[in-house]
Amino acid sequence: MRMRTLTAKANVRELLQLLVRRFGLLQKDGAQCCGISVIQSHVLYELGRRANMSLNDLSAVLSVDNSTLSRQVQQLVEGDYVSRSPDPKDRRYVVLNLTPAGEEQSQVIAAAMEDYIEELFQHIPVDKRDQVLESLRILTAAMNQSSDCCTPPM
């Protein structure tokens, strides 16, 4: 029984590592899509979901330290995808929002991701697609409950 458990754990690790590689996340700046890095696409996605986010809030949502995130946001500001402005509730703070160019870029990325996922699902039997989604939900929920959430042990 112990041997099977270890094998299952090794399989999960191997599959997760393969998933990371397939998305190109081991590259220096991550997989490039539409001229921006993966982390930058996540920034655009989150800012598209919630307006007026602070860097601290965005950092918590993305599980990325402030200094790393700050550099990525600065590049997006320089590219005219993100704007910084005083927080309407407390002018000592700055909030981040998508610019019109950022909204457009976010939509381009969303369409590319939808196409990619659609293509992936073409290779999954129809009767297994719900199972894939359920398994991913269970895995991400377990990751959120882990004591090592957001900082995998190395």
mmCIF file of C-alpha atoms in Angstrom:
data_model
loop_
_atom_site.group_PDB
_atom_site.id
_atom_site.type_symbol
_atom_site.label_atom_id
_atom_site.label_comp_id
_atom_site.label_asym_id
_atom_site.label_seq_id
_atom_site.Cartn_x
_atom_site.Cartn_y
_atom_site.Cartn_z
ATOM 1 C CA MET A 1 0.000 0.000 0.000
ATOM 2 C CA ARG A 2 2.792 2.433 0.922
ATOM 3 C CA MET A 3 4.487 1.776 -2.427
ATOM 4 C CA ARG A 4 1.288 2.612 -4.340
ATOM 5 C CA THR A 5 0.859 5.834 -2.343
ATOM 6 C CA LEU A 6 4.394 6.922 -3.170
ATOM 7 C CA THR A 7 3.847 6.074 -6.815
ATOM 8 C CA ALA A 8 0.629 8.122 -6.879
ATOM 9 C CA LYS A 9 2.430 11.074 -5.253
ATOM 10 C CA ALA A 10 5.287 10.787 -7.732
ATOM 11 C CA ASN A 11 2.766 10.708 -10.576
ATOM 12 C CA VAL A 12 1.063 13.864 -9.292
ATOM 13 C CA ARG A 13 4.405 15.633 -9.046
ATOM 14 C CA GLU A 14 5.420 14.492 -12.509
ATOM 15 C CA LEU A 15 2.100 15.594 -14.003
ATOM 16 C CA LEU A 16 2.263 19.000 -12.295
ATOM 17 C CA GLN A 17 5.816 19.527 -13.528
ATOM 18 C CA LEU A 18 4.777 18.535 -17.041
ATOM 19 C CA LEU A 19 1.839 20.944 -16.872
ATOM 20 C CA VAL A 20 4.160 23.793 -15.849
ATOM 21 C CA ARG A 21 6.540 22.949 -18.707
ATOM 22 C CA ARG A 22 3.722 22.757 -21.272
ATOM 23 C CA PHE A 23 2.630 26.257 -20.311
ATOM 24 C CA GLY A 24 6.236 27.436 -20.734
ATOM 25 C CA LEU A 25 6.452 28.716 -17.173
ATOM 26 C CA LEU A 26 10.075 27.646 -16.718
ATOM 27 C CA GLN A 27 11.248 30.181 -19.282
ATOM 28 C CA LYS A 28 12.841 33.344 -17.906
ATOM 29 C CA ASP A 29 9.784 35.551 -18.394
ATOM 30 C CA GLY A 30 7.263 32.756 -18.641
ATOM 31 C CA ALA A 31 5.370 31.858 -21.753
ATOM 32 C CA GLN A 32 4.934 34.897 -23.935
ATOM 33 C CA CYS A 33 1.468 35.587 -25.235
ATOM 34 C CA CYS A 34 0.607 38.633 -27.233
ATOM 35 C CA GLY A 35 3.894 40.341 -26.334
ATOM 36 C CA ILE A 36 3.579 40.124 -22.545
ATOM 37 C CA SER A 37 4.673 37.610 -19.935
ATOM 38 C CA VAL A 38 2.428 35.169 -18.107
ATOM 39 C CA ILE A 39 2.530 37.187 -14.884
ATOM 40 C CA GLN A 40 1.602 40.326 -16.804
ATOM 41 C CA SER A 41 -1.355 38.523 -18.386
ATOM 42 C CA HIS A 42 -2.473 37.527 -14.876
ATOM 43 C CA VAL A 43 -2.234 41.178 -13.814
ATOM 44 C CA LEU A 44 -4.414 42.237 -16.741
ATOM 45 C CA TYR A 45 -6.894 39.465 -15.990
ATOM 46 C CA GLU A 46 -7.256 40.416 -12.312
ATOM 47 C CA LEU A 47 -7.477 44.146 -13.015
ATOM 48 C CA GLY A 48 -10.159 43.359 -15.577
ATOM 49 C CA ARG A 49 -12.123 41.536 -12.892
ATOM 50 C CA ARG A 50 -11.695 44.208 -10.195
ATOM 51 C CA ALA A 51 -11.136 47.895 -10.706
ATOM 52 C CA ASN A 52 -9.111 50.083 -8.335
ATOM 53 C CA MET A 53 -6.881 47.347 -6.919
ATOM 54 C CA SER A 54 -3.901 48.290 -4.805
ATOM 55 C CA LEU A 55 -0.539 46.659 -5.455
ATOM 56 C CA ASN A 56 -0.839 44.888 -2.079
ATOM 57 C CA ASP A 57 -4.262 43.455 -2.948
ATOM 58 C CA LEU A 58 -3.058 42.363 -6.373
ATOM 59 C CA SER A 59 0.032 40.814 -4.805
ATOM 60 C CA ALA A 60 -2.128 38.797 -2.408
ATOM 61 C CA VAL A 61 -4.452 37.607 -5.180
ATOM 62 C CA LEU A 62 -1.575 36.543 -7.416
ATOM 63 C CA SER A 63 0.613 35.165 -4.600
ATOM 64 C CA VAL A 64 3.571 37.180 -5.865
ATOM 65 C CA ASP A 65 5.811 39.367 -3.707
ATOM 66 C CA ASN A 66 5.373 43.126 -4.034
ATOM 67 C CA SER A 67 8.816 43.839 -5.496
ATOM 68 C CA THR A 68 8.425 41.304 -8.314
ATOM 69 C CA LEU A 69 4.899 42.453 -9.015
ATOM 70 C CA SER A 70 5.879 46.121 -8.915
ATOM 71 C CA ARG A 71 8.405 45.588 -11.725
ATOM 72 C CA GLN A 72 5.827 43.771 -13.832
ATOM 73 C CA VAL A 73 3.188 46.451 -13.234
ATOM 74 C CA GLN A 74 5.724 49.160 -14.120
ATOM 75 C CA GLN A 75 6.318 47.486 -17.476
ATOM 76 C CA LEU A 76 2.557 47.397 -18.058
ATOM 77 C CA VAL A 77 2.291 51.086 -17.119
ATOM 78 C CA GLU A 78 5.114 51.895 -19.561
ATOM 79 C CA GLY A 79 3.286 49.868 -22.232
ATOM 80 C CA ASP A 80 0.105 51.880 -21.567
ATOM 81 C CA TYR A 81 -1.825 48.792 -20.423
ATOM 82 C CA VAL A 82 -2.228 49.830 -16.775
ATOM 83 C CA SER A 83 -2.714 53.184 -15.089
ATOM 84 C CA ARG A 84 -1.818 54.239 -11.570
ATOM 85 C CA SER A 85 -3.988 56.818 -9.822
ATOM 86 C CA PRO A 86 -4.658 58.023 -6.270
ATOM 87 C CA ASP A 87 -7.090 55.844 -4.325
ATOM 88 C CA PRO A 88 -10.437 57.664 -4.233
ATOM 89 C CA LYS A 89 -10.929 56.529 -0.604
ATOM 90 C CA ASP A 90 -7.440 57.358 0.646
ATOM 91 C CA ARG A 91 -5.205 59.557 -1.474
ATOM 92 C CA ARG A 92 -2.068 58.234 0.272
ATOM 93 C CA TYR A 93 -2.492 55.009 -1.696
ATOM 94 C CA VAL A 94 -2.346 54.238 -5.392
ATOM 95 C CA VAL A 95 -4.800 52.039 -7.258
ATOM 96 C CA LEU A 96 -4.274 50.182 -10.505
ATOM 97 C CA ASN A 97 -6.688 50.006 -13.421
ATOM 98 C CA LEU A 98 -6.647 48.859 -17.018
ATOM 99 C CA THR A 99 -6.288 51.514 -19.678
ATOM 100 C CA PRO A 100 -8.311 51.122 -22.895
ATOM 101 C CA ALA A 101 -5.230 49.452 -24.430
ATOM 102 C CA GLY A 102 -5.033 47.157 -21.389
ATOM 103 C CA GLU A 103 -8.685 46.202 -21.737
ATOM 104 C CA GLU A 104 -8.142 45.423 -25.399
ATOM 105 C CA GLN A 105 -5.016 43.371 -24.629
ATOM 106 C CA SER A 106 -6.898 41.511 -21.901
ATOM 107 C CA GLN A 107 -9.635 40.607 -24.401
ATOM 108 C CA VAL A 108 -7.063 39.435 -26.951
ATOM 109 C CA ILE A 109 -5.453 37.183 -24.330
ATOM 110 C CA ALA A 110 -8.853 35.892 -23.181
ATOM 111 C CA ALA A 111 -9.763 34.976 -26.761
ATOM 112 C CA ALA A 112 -6.409 33.235 -27.262
ATOM 113 C CA MET A 113 -6.867 31.275 -24.019
ATOM 114 C CA GLU A 114 -10.421 30.296 -24.978
ATOM 115 C CA ASP A 115 -9.173 29.038 -28.336
ATOM 116 C CA TYR A 116 -6.356 27.119 -26.648
ATOM 117 C CA ILE A 117 -8.668 25.516 -24.096
ATOM 118 C CA GLU A 118 -11.190 24.685 -26.800
ATOM 119 C CA GLU A 119 -8.433 22.972 -28.761
ATOM 120 C CA LEU A 120 -7.308 21.067 -25.655
ATOM 121 C CA PHE A 121 -10.837 19.886 -24.987
ATOM 122 C CA GLN A 122 -11.025 18.501 -28.526
ATOM 123 C CA HIS A 123 -8.463 15.922 -27.357
ATOM 124 C CA ILE A 124 -10.465 14.970 -24.256
ATOM 125 C CA PRO A 125 -13.367 12.562 -24.666
ATOM 126 C CA VAL A 126 -16.682 14.370 -24.241
ATOM 127 C CA ASP A 127 -17.715 12.121 -21.352
ATOM 128 C CA LYS A 128 -14.475 12.972 -19.461
ATOM 129 C CA ARG A 129 -14.550 16.779 -19.741
ATOM 130 C CA ASP A 130 -16.617 17.349 -16.602
ATOM 131 C CA GLN A 131 -14.305 14.949 -14.770
ATOM 132 C CA VAL A 132 -11.274 17.017 -15.815
ATOM 133 C CA LEU A 133 -12.904 20.212 -14.523
ATOM 134 C CA GLU A 134 -13.934 18.569 -11.255
ATOM 135 C CA SER A 135 -10.443 17.160 -10.740
ATOM 136 C CA LEU A 136 -8.866 20.579 -11.321
ATOM 137 C CA ARG A 137 -11.292 22.162 -8.828
ATOM 138 C CA ILE A 138 -10.477 19.510 -6.218
ATOM 139 C CA LEU A 139 -6.723 19.921 -6.784
ATOM 140 C CA THR A 140 -6.802 23.717 -6.545
ATOM 141 C CA ALA A 141 -8.987 23.566 -3.429
ATOM 142 C CA ALA A 142 -6.493 21.178 -1.818
ATOM 143 C CA MET A 143 -3.633 23.489 -2.787
ATOM 144 C CA ASN A 144 -5.442 26.420 -1.150
ATOM 145 C CA GLN A 145 -5.816 24.435 2.074
ATOM 146 C CA SER A 146 -2.199 23.327 2.160
ATOM 147 C CA SER A 147 0.047 24.852 4.805
ATOM 148 C CA ASP A 148 2.471 25.547 1.937
ATOM 149 C CA CYS A 149 -0.171 27.350 -0.156
ATOM 150 C CA CYS A 150 1.336 29.725 -2.651
ATOM 151 C CA THR A 151 4.907 28.793 -1.747
ATOM 152 C CA PRO A 152 5.478 25.206 -2.849
ATOM 153 C CA PRO A 153 8.136 23.372 -0.827
ATOM 154 C CA MET A 154 11.388 22.972 -2.743
#
